Amino acid sequence: MAKMQVGLIGLGRMGHGLAARLIADGHSVVGFDLSSGDVARLVESGGAAAGSAEQLVQQLTAPRVVWMMVPHGAPVQATVDAVLPLLAKGDILVDGGNSNYRESMRHAERCAAQGVHFMDVGVSGGVWGEKGGFNIMIGGERAAFERMEPVFRSLAQPNGYAHVGPSGAGHFVKMMHNAIEYAMLQALGEGFECMQRSEFGLDLH
């Protein structure tokens, strides 16, 4: 698979894990974060540093890939506002956080008007994904997915990524993924609570 250059905005626990896996598999990562410590850690891992979103985009070779790994809501909106004017036709902008899928659909429309591909990517695996690989649910245009596939393959567990549909589908499936996970945890908790309260003295361990 071809090696790619990725600009990564947001180098916290999840962002650093993504960057580390990409670098380990031979991809090039340019990173920016409001925390200078997180940027320094990226450089120690073999990535390149940027002092701003503008500097990050300037270091990328067209057609560019910018991956946002920032909290949902206002931070994503602010990042899109800052980055989109710097991008050109054919570039790809990725939101890898847990954004509302309807907001992702709106971002996709806005990007499309400028000729930029927007991808909503649900990433599951937490801090453990850096070593074991992530599970990745991808929404957006098929052509953009195919271009990005080397990145997804490097990040994911074996068979752990899928293009699930058009813009919004990735974050929608990730939302349902979370809902199912939390419902299963709640069911386990309630089941064990019922056994603990029973008159049978069950050995729950």
Coordinates of N, CA and C in Angstrom, one line a residue:
M1 N 0.8 -1.2 0.0 CA 0.0 0.0 0.0 C 0.9 1.2 0.0
A2 N 0.4 2.3 -0.7 CA 1.2 3.5 -0.8 C 1.3 4.2 0.6
K3 N 2.4 4.9 0.8 CA 2.6 5.7 2.0 C 2.1 7.1 1.8
M4 N 1.5 7.7 2.8 CA 0.9 9.0 2.6 C 1.4 10.0 3.6
Q5 N 1.1 11.3 3.3 CA 1.5 12.4 4.2 C 0.1 12.9 4.8
V6 N 0.1 13.0 6.2 CA -1.1 13.4 6.9 C -0.8 14.5 7.8
G7 N -1.6 15.6 7.7 CA -1.6 16.7 8.7 C -2.6 16.4 9.8
L8 N -2.1 16.3 11.0 CA -2.9 15.9 12.1 C -3.1 17.1 13.1
I9 N -4.3 17.5 13.3 CA -4.6 18.6 14.3 C -5.3 18.0 15.5
G10 N -4.6 18.0 16.6 CA -5.1 17.4 17.8 C -4.2 16.2 18.2
L11 N -3.3 16.4 19.1 CA -2.3 15.4 19.4 C -2.4 14.9 20.9
G12 N -3.7 14.8 21.4 CA -3.9 14.3 22.7 C -3.7 12.8 22.7
R13 N -4.4 12.1 23.6 CA -4.2 10.6 23.8 C -4.5 9.9 22.5
M14 N -5.7 10.2 22.0 CA -6.1 9.4 20.7 C -5.3 9.9 19.5
G15 N -5.1 11.2 19.4 CA -4.4 11.8 18.3 C -2.9 11.3 18.3
H16 N -2.3 11.2 19.4 CA -0.9 10.7 19.5 C -0.9 9.2 19.1
G17 N -1.9 8.4 19.5 CA -2.0 7.0 19.1 C -2.1 6.8 17.6
L18 N -2.9 7.7 17.0 CA -3.0 7.6 15.5 C -1.7 7.9 14.9
A19 N -1.1 9.0 15.3 CA 0.2 9.5 14.7 C 1.2 8.4 14.9
A20 N 1.3 7.8 16.1 CA 2.3 6.8 16.3 C 2.2 5.6 15.4
R21 N 0.9 5.1 15.2 CA 0.7 4.0 14.3 C 1.1 4.4 12.8
L22 N 0.7 5.5 12.4 CA 1.0 6.0 11.0 C 2.5 6.0 10.8
I23 N 3.2 6.7 11.7 CA 4.7 6.8 11.6 C 5.3 5.4 11.6
A24 N 4.9 4.5 12.5 CA 5.5 3.2 12.6 C 5.3 2.4 11.3
D25 N 4.2 2.7 10.5 CA 4.0 2.0 9.3 C 4.5 2.8 8.1
G26 N 5.3 3.8 8.3 CA 6.0 4.5 7.2 C 5.3 5.7 6.6
H27 N 4.2 6.1 7.2 CA 3.6 7.3 6.7 C 4.3 8.6 7.3
S28 N 4.0 9.7 6.7 CA 4.6 11.0 7.2 C 3.5 11.8 7.9
V29 N 3.8 12.3 9.1 CA 2.8 13.0 9.9 C 3.3 14.4 10.3
V30 N 2.6 15.4 9.9 CA 2.8 16.8 10.4 C 1.8 17.1 11.4
G31 N 2.1 17.5 12.6 CA 1.1 17.7 13.7 C 1.1 19.1 14.3
F32 N -0.1 19.5 14.7 CA -0.3 20.7 15.4 C -1.2 20.5 16.6
D33 N -0.9 21.1 17.7 CA -1.8 21.1 18.9 C -1.5 22.3 19.7
L34 N -2.6 22.7 20.5 CA -2.4 23.9 21.3 C -1.4 23.6 22.5
S35 N -1.2 22.3 22.8 CA -0.2 22.0 23.8 C 1.1 21.7 23.2
S36 N 2.1 22.6 23.5 CA 3.5 22.4 23.0 C 4.1 21.1 23.4
G37 N 3.7 20.6 24.6 CA 4.2 19.3 25.0 C 3.8 18.1 24.1
D38 N 2.5 18.2 23.7 CA 2.0 17.1 22.8 C 2.7 17.2 21.4
V39 N 3.0 18.4 21.0 CA 3.7 18.6 19.7 C 5.2 18.0 19.8
A40 N 5.8 18.3 21.0 CA 7.1 17.8 21.2 C 7.2 16.3 21.2
R41 N 6.1 15.7 21.8 CA 6.1 14.2 21.9 C 5.9 13.6 20.5
L42 N 5.2 14.3 19.6 CA 5.1 13.9 18.2 C 6.4 13.9 17.5
V43 N 7.2 15.0 17.7 CA 8.5 15.1 17.1 C 9.4 13.9 17.6
E44 N 9.3 13.6 18.9 CA 10.1 12.5 19.5 C 9.8 11.2 18.8
S45 N 8.5 11.1 18.4 CA 8.1 9.8 17.7 C 8.4 9.8 16.2
G46 N 8.9 10.9 15.7 CA 9.3 10.9 14.3 C 8.5 11.7 13.4
G47 N 7.5 12.5 14.0 CA 6.7 13.4 13.2 C 7.3 14.8 13.0
A48 N 6.7 15.6 12.3 CA 7.1 17.0 12.1 C 6.1 17.9 12.8
A49 N 6.7 19.0 13.3 CA 5.8 20.0 14.1 C 5.4 21.2 13.2
A50 N 4.2 21.7 13.6 CA 3.7 22.9 13.0 C 3.2 23.8 14.1
G51 N 3.4 25.1 14.0 CA 3.1 26.0 15.0 C 1.7 26.6 14.9
S52 N 1.0 26.2 13.9 CA -0.4 26.7 13.7 C -1.0 25.8 12.6
A53 N -2.3 26.0 12.4 CA -3.0 25.2 11.3 C -2.5 25.7 10.0
E54 N -2.2 27.0 9.9 CA -1.7 27.5 8.6 C -0.3 26.9 8.3
Q55 N 0.5 26.9 9.3 CA 1.9 26.3 9.0 C 1.7 24.8 8.7
L56 N 0.8 24.1 9.3 CA 0.6 22.7 9.0 C 0.2 22.5 7.6
V57 N -0.8 23.2 7.1 CA -1.2 23.1 5.7 C -0.1 23.4 4.7
Q58 N 0.7 24.4 5.1 CA 1.8 24.8 4.2 C 2.9 23.7 4.1
Q59 N 3.0 22.9 5.1 CA 4.0 21.8 5.0 C 3.5 20.6 4.2
L60 N 2.3 20.6 3.9 CA 1.7 19.4 3.2 C 1.8 19.5 1.7
T61 N 2.0 18.4 1.0 CA 2.1 18.4 -0.4 C 0.7 18.1 -1.0
A62 N 0.2 18.9 -2.0 CA -1.1 18.7 -2.6 C -1.1 17.4 -3.5
P63 N -2.2 16.8 -3.5 CA -3.5 17.0 -2.8 C -3.3 16.6 -1.3
R64 N -3.8 17.5 -0.4 CA -3.4 17.3 1.0 C -4.5 16.6 1.8
V65 N -4.1 16.0 2.9 CA -5.0 15.4 3.9 C -4.8 16.0 5.2
V66 N -5.8 16.6 5.8 CA -5.8 17.2 7.1 C -6.8 16.4 8.0
W67 N -6.3 15.8 9.0 CA -7.2 15.0 9.9 C -7.3 15.7 11.3
M68 N -8.6 16.0 11.6 CA -8.9 16.7 12.9 C -9.1 15.6 14.0
M69 N -8.5 15.8 15.1 CA -8.8 14.9 16.2 C -9.0 15.8 17.5
V70 N -10.1 16.5 17.4 CA -10.4 17.5 18.4 C -11.8 17.2 19.0
P71 N -12.2 17.7 20.2 CA -13.5 17.4 20.7 C -14.6 17.9 19.8
H72 N -15.8 17.2 19.9 CA -16.9 17.6 19.0 C -17.5 18.9 19.4
G73 N -18.3 19.4 18.5 CA -19.0 20.7 18.7 C -18.2 21.9 18.3
A74 N -18.1 22.8 19.2 CA -17.4 24.1 18.9 C -15.9 23.9 18.5
P75 N -15.2 23.0 19.1 CA -13.8 22.9 18.6 C -13.7 22.4 17.2
V76 N -14.5 21.5 16.8 CA -14.5 21.0 15.4 C -14.9 22.2 14.5
Q77 N -16.0 22.9 14.9 CA -16.4 24.0 14.0 C -15.3 25.0 13.9
A78 N -14.6 25.4 15.0 CA -13.6 26.3 14.9 C -12.4 25.9 14.0
T79 N -12.1 24.6 14.1 CA -11.0 24.0 13.3 C -11.4 24.0 11.8
V80 N -12.6 23.6 11.5 CA -13.1 23.7 10.1 C -13.0 25.1 9.6
D81 N -13.5 26.1 10.4 CA -13.4 27.5 10.0 C -12.0 27.9 9.7
A82 N -11.0 27.4 10.5 CA -9.7 27.8 10.3 C -9.0 27.2 9.2
V83 N -9.3 25.9 8.9 CA -8.6 25.1 8.0 C -9.1 25.2 6.6
L84 N -10.4 25.2 6.4 CA -11.1 25.1 5.1 C -10.6 26.2 4.2
P85 N -10.5 27.4 4.6 CA -10.0 28.5 3.7 C -8.6 28.2 3.2
L86 N -7.8 27.4 3.8 CA -6.5 27.1 3.5 C -6.3 26.0 2.5
L87 N -7.4 25.2 2.3 CA -7.4 24.0 1.4 C -7.8 24.4 0.0
A88 N -7.5 23.4 -0.9 CA -7.9 23.6 -2.3 C -8.6 22.4 -2.8
K89 N -9.1 22.6 -4.0 CA -9.9 21.5 -4.7 C -9.1 20.2 -4.7
G90 N -9.7 19.1 -4.3 CA -9.1 17.8 -4.3 C -8.5 17.4 -2.9
D91 N -8.3 18.4 -2.0 CA -7.8 18.1 -0.7 C -8.9 17.3 0.1
I92 N -8.5 16.7 1.2 CA -9.4 15.9 2.1 C -9.3 16.4 3.5
L93 N -10.4 16.7 4.1 CA -10.5 17.1 5.5 C -11.3 16.0 6.2
V94 N -10.7 15.4 7.3 CA -11.2 14.3 8.1 C -11.5 14.8 9.5
D95 N -12.7 14.4 10.0 CA -13.1 14.6 11.4 C -13.1 13.2 12.0
G96 N -12.1 12.9 12.8 CA -11.9 11.6 13.5 C -12.5 11.6 14.9
G97 N -13.2 12.6 15.3 CA -13.8 12.6 16.6 C -15.2 12.1 16.7
N98 N -15.9 12.3 17.8 CA -17.3 11.8 18.0 C -18.3 12.9 17.7
S99 N -18.3 13.5 16.5 CA -19.2 14.6 16.2 C -20.6 14.0 15.9
N100 N -21.6 14.9 16.1 CA -22.9 14.6 15.7 C -23.0 14.4 14.2
Y101 N -23.6 13.3 13.8 CA -23.5 13.0 12.3 C -24.2 14.0 11.5
R102 N -25.2 14.7 12.0 CA -25.9 15.8 11.2 C -24.9 17.0 11.0
E103 N -24.1 17.3 12.0 CA -23.1 18.3 11.8 C -22.1 17.9 10.8
S104 N -21.7 16.6 10.7 CA -20.8 16.1 9.7 C -21.4 16.3 8.3
M105 N -22.7 16.0 8.2 CA -23.3 16.2 6.9 C -23.2 17.6 6.5
R106 N -23.4 18.5 7.4 CA -23.4 20.0 7.1 C -21.9 20.4 6.7
H107 N -20.9 19.9 7.4 CA -19.6 20.2 7.1 C -19.2 19.7 5.7
A108 N -19.8 18.5 5.4 CA -19.5 17.9 4.1 C -20.0 18.8 2.9
E109 N -21.2 19.3 3.1 CA -21.8 20.2 2.1 C -21.0 21.4 1.9
R110 N -20.5 22.0 3.0 CA -19.7 23.2 3.0 C -18.4 22.9 2.3
C111 N -17.8 21.8 2.6 CA -16.5 21.5 2.0 C -16.7 21.2 0.5
A112 N -17.7 20.5 0.1 CA -18.0 20.2 -1.3 C -18.1 21.4 -2.1
A113 N -18.7 22.5 -1.6 CA -18.8 23.7 -2.3 C -17.5 24.3 -2.7
Q114 N -16.4 23.9 -2.0 CA -15.1 24.4 -2.3 C -14.3 23.3 -3.0
G115 N -14.9 22.2 -3.3 CA -14.2 21.1 -4.0 C -13.3 20.3 -3.1
V116 N -13.5 20.4 -1.7 CA -12.8 19.6 -0.7 C -13.6 18.5 -0.3
H117 N -13.0 17.3 -0.2 CA -13.7 16.1 0.3 C -13.7 16.1 1.8
F118 N -14.9 15.9 2.4 CA -15.0 15.8 3.9 C -15.3 14.3 4.2
M119 N -14.6 13.8 5.2 CA -14.8 12.4 5.7 C -15.1 12.4 7.2
D120 N -16.2 11.8 7.6 CA -16.5 11.6 9.0 C -16.1 10.2 9.4
V121 N -15.1 10.1 10.3 CA -14.5 8.8 10.6 C -14.7 8.6 12.1
G122 N -15.4 7.6 12.5 CA -15.6 7.1 13.9 C -14.4 6.2 14.2
V123 N -13.7 6.5 15.3 CA -12.5 5.7 15.7 C -12.7 5.1 17.0
S124 N -12.7 3.8 17.1 CA -12.9 3.1 18.4 C -11.6 2.4 18.8
G125 N -11.3 2.3 20.0 CA -10.1 1.6 20.5 C -9.4 2.3 21.6
G126 N -9.7 3.6 21.9 CA -9.1 4.3 23.0 C -7.6 4.3 22.9
V127 N -7.0 4.5 24.1 CA -5.5 4.6 24.1 C -4.9 3.2 23.8
W128 N -5.7 2.1 23.9 CA -5.1 0.8 23.6 C -5.0 0.6 22.1
G129 N -5.7 1.4 21.3 CA -5.6 1.3 19.8 C -4.2 1.5 19.2
E130 N -3.4 2.3 19.9 CA -2.0 2.6 19.4 C -1.3 1.3 19.2
K131 N -1.4 0.3 20.1 CA -0.7 -0.9 20.0 C -1.5 -2.0 19.3
G132 N -2.8 -2.1 19.6 CA -3.6 -3.2 19.1 C -4.3 -2.9 17.8
G133 N -4.4 -1.6 17.4 CA -5.1 -1.2 16.2 C -6.5 -0.7 16.6
F134 N -7.0 0.2 15.8 CA -8.3 0.8 16.0 C -9.4 0.1 15.1
N135 N -10.7 0.3 15.5 CA -11.8 -0.1 14.6 C -12.3 1.3 14.0
I136 N -12.5 1.3 12.7 CA -12.7 2.6 12.1 C -14.0 2.5 11.2
M137 N -14.9 3.4 11.4 CA -16.2 3.5 10.6 C -16.1 4.8 9.8
I138 N -16.2 4.7 8.5 CA -15.9 5.8 7.6 C -17.1 6.2 6.7
G139 N -17.4 7.5 6.8 CA -18.4 8.1 5.9 C -17.8 9.1 5.0
G140 N -18.4 9.2 3.8 CA -17.9 10.1 2.8 C -17.9 9.5 1.4
E141 N -17.3 10.3 0.4 CA -17.3 9.8 -0.9 C -16.4 8.6 -1.1
R142 N -16.8 7.7 -1.9 CA -16.1 6.4 -2.1 C -14.7 6.7 -2.7
A143 N -14.5 7.7 -3.6 CA -13.2 8.0 -4.2 C -12.3 8.5 -3.1
A144 N -12.8 9.3 -2.2 CA -11.9 9.8 -1.1 C -11.5 8.7 -0.2
F145 N -12.4 7.8 0.1 CA -12.1 6.6 0.9 C -11.0 5.8 0.3
E146 N -11.1 5.5 -1.0 CA -10.1 4.7 -1.7 C -8.7 5.4 -1.7
R147 N -8.7 6.7 -1.8 CA -7.4 7.4 -1.7 C -6.8 7.3 -0.3
M148 N -7.7 7.3 0.7 CA -7.2 7.3 2.1 C -7.0 5.9 2.7
E149 N -7.4 4.9 1.9 CA -7.3 3.5 2.4 C -6.0 3.1 3.0
P150 N -4.8 3.5 2.4 CA -3.6 3.1 3.1 C -3.5 3.6 4.5
V151 N -4.0 4.8 4.8 CA -4.0 5.3 6.1 C -4.9 4.5 7.0
F152 N -6.1 4.2 6.6 CA -7.1 3.4 7.4 C -6.5 2.0 7.6
R153 N -5.9 1.4 6.6 CA -5.3 0.1 6.8 C -4.2 0.1 7.9
S154 N -3.4 1.1 7.9 CA -2.3 1.2 8.9 C -2.9 1.4 10.3
L155 N -4.0 2.1 10.4 CA -4.5 2.4 11.7 C -5.3 1.3 12.3
A156 N -5.9 0.5 11.5 CA -7.0 -0.4 12.0 C -6.4 -1.8 12.4
Q157 N -7.2 -2.5 13.2 CA -6.9 -3.9 13.4 C -7.2 -4.6 12.1
P158 N -6.7 -5.9 11.9 CA -7.0 -6.6 10.7 C -8.5 -6.7 10.5
N159 N -8.9 -6.3 9.3 CA -10.4 -6.2 8.9 C -11.1 -5.3 9.8
G160 N -10.5 -4.3 10.3 CA -11.1 -3.4 11.3 C -11.5 -2.0 10.8
Y161 N -11.6 -1.9 9.5 CA -12.1 -0.6 9.0 C -13.1 -0.9 7.9
A162 N -14.1 0.1 7.7 CA -15.0 -0.1 6.6 C -15.6 1.2 6.2
H163 N -15.8 1.4 4.9 CA -16.5 2.5 4.3 C -18.0 2.2 4.4
V164 N -18.7 2.8 5.4 CA -20.1 2.4 5.7 C -21.1 3.2 4.9
G165 N -20.7 4.3 4.2 CA -21.8 5.0 3.5 C -21.4 6.5 3.2
P166 N -22.3 7.3 2.8 CA -22.0 8.7 2.4 C -21.8 9.5 3.7
S167 N -21.6 10.8 3.4 CA -21.3 11.7 4.5 C -22.3 11.6 5.7
G168 N -21.8 11.5 6.9 CA -22.6 11.4 8.1 C -22.7 9.9 8.5
A169 N -22.5 9.0 7.6 CA -22.7 7.6 8.0 C -21.7 7.1 9.0
G170 N -20.4 7.6 8.8 CA -19.4 7.1 9.7 C -19.6 7.5 11.2
H171 N -20.0 8.7 11.4 CA -20.3 9.2 12.7 C -21.6 8.6 13.3
F172 N -22.6 8.3 12.4 CA -23.8 7.7 12.8 C -23.6 6.3 13.3
V173 N -22.8 5.5 12.5 CA -22.5 4.1 12.9 C -21.6 4.1 14.2
K174 N -20.7 5.1 14.4 CA -20.0 5.2 15.6 C -20.9 5.5 16.8
M175 N -21.9 6.3 16.6 CA -22.9 6.6 17.7 C -23.6 5.4 18.1
M176 N -24.0 4.6 17.1 CA -24.7 3.3 17.4 C -23.7 2.3 18.1
H177 N -22.5 2.3 17.6 CA -21.5 1.5 18.2 C -21.4 1.8 19.7
N178 N -21.3 3.1 20.0 CA -21.2 3.5 21.4 C -22.4 3.1 22.2
A179 N -23.6 3.3 21.6 CA -24.9 3.0 22.3 C -25.0 1.5 22.6
I180 N -24.6 0.6 21.7 CA -24.6 -0.8 21.9 C -23.6 -1.2 23.0
E181 N -22.4 -0.6 22.9 CA -21.4 -0.9 24.0 C -21.9 -0.5 25.4
Y182 N -22.5 0.7 25.5 CA -22.9 1.1 26.8 C -24.1 0.3 27.3
A183 N -25.0 -0.1 26.4 CA -26.1 -0.9 26.8 C -25.7 -2.3 27.3
M184 N -24.6 -2.8 26.6 CA -24.1 -4.1 27.1 C -23.5 -4.0 28.5
L185 N -22.7 -2.9 28.7 CA -22.1 -2.7 30.0 C -23.2 -2.6 31.1
Q186 N -24.3 -1.8 30.7 CA -25.3 -1.6 31.7 C -26.0 -2.9 32.0
A187 N -26.2 -3.8 31.0 CA -26.9 -5.1 31.2 C -26.0 -5.9 32.1
L188 N -24.7 -6.0 31.9 CA -23.8 -6.7 32.8 C -23.9 -6.2 34.2
G189 N -23.9 -4.9 34.4 CA -23.9 -4.3 35.7 C -25.2 -4.7 36.4
E190 N -26.3 -4.6 35.7 CA -27.6 -4.9 36.4 C -27.7 -6.4 36.7
G191 N -27.2 -7.2 35.8 CA -27.3 -8.6 36.0 C -26.5 -9.0 37.3
F192 N -25.3 -8.5 37.4 CA -24.5 -8.8 38.6 C -25.1 -8.2 39.9
E193 N -25.7 -7.0 39.8 CA -26.4 -6.5 40.9 C -27.5 -7.4 41.4
C194 N -28.3 -7.9 40.5 CA -29.4 -8.8 40.8 C -28.9 -10.1 41.5
M195 N -27.7 -10.6 41.0 CA -27.2 -11.8 41.7 C -26.6 -11.5 43.0
Q196 N -26.0 -10.3 43.2 CA -25.5 -9.9 44.5 C -26.6 -9.7 45.5
R197 N -27.8 -9.3 45.1 CA -28.8 -9.0 46.0 C -29.7 -10.3 46.3
S198 N -29.4 -11.4 45.6 CA -30.2 -12.6 45.8 C -29.8 -13.2 47.2
E199 N -30.7 -14.2 47.6 CA -30.5 -14.8 48.9 C -29.6 -16.0 48.8
F200 N -28.9 -16.2 47.6 CA -28.1 -17.4 47.4 C -26.6 -17.3 47.8
G201 N -26.1 -16.1 48.1 CA -24.7 -16.0 48.4 C -23.8 -16.4 47.3
L202 N -24.1 -16.0 46.1 CA -23.4 -16.4 44.9 C -22.0 -15.9 44.9
D203 N -21.0 -16.7 44.4 CA -19.6 -16.2 44.3 C -19.5 -15.5 42.9
L204 N -19.6 -14.2 43.0 CA -19.6 -13.5 41.7 C -18.3 -13.5 41.0
H205 N -17.2 -13.7 41.7 CA -15.9 -13.8 41.1 C -15.8 -15.0 40.3

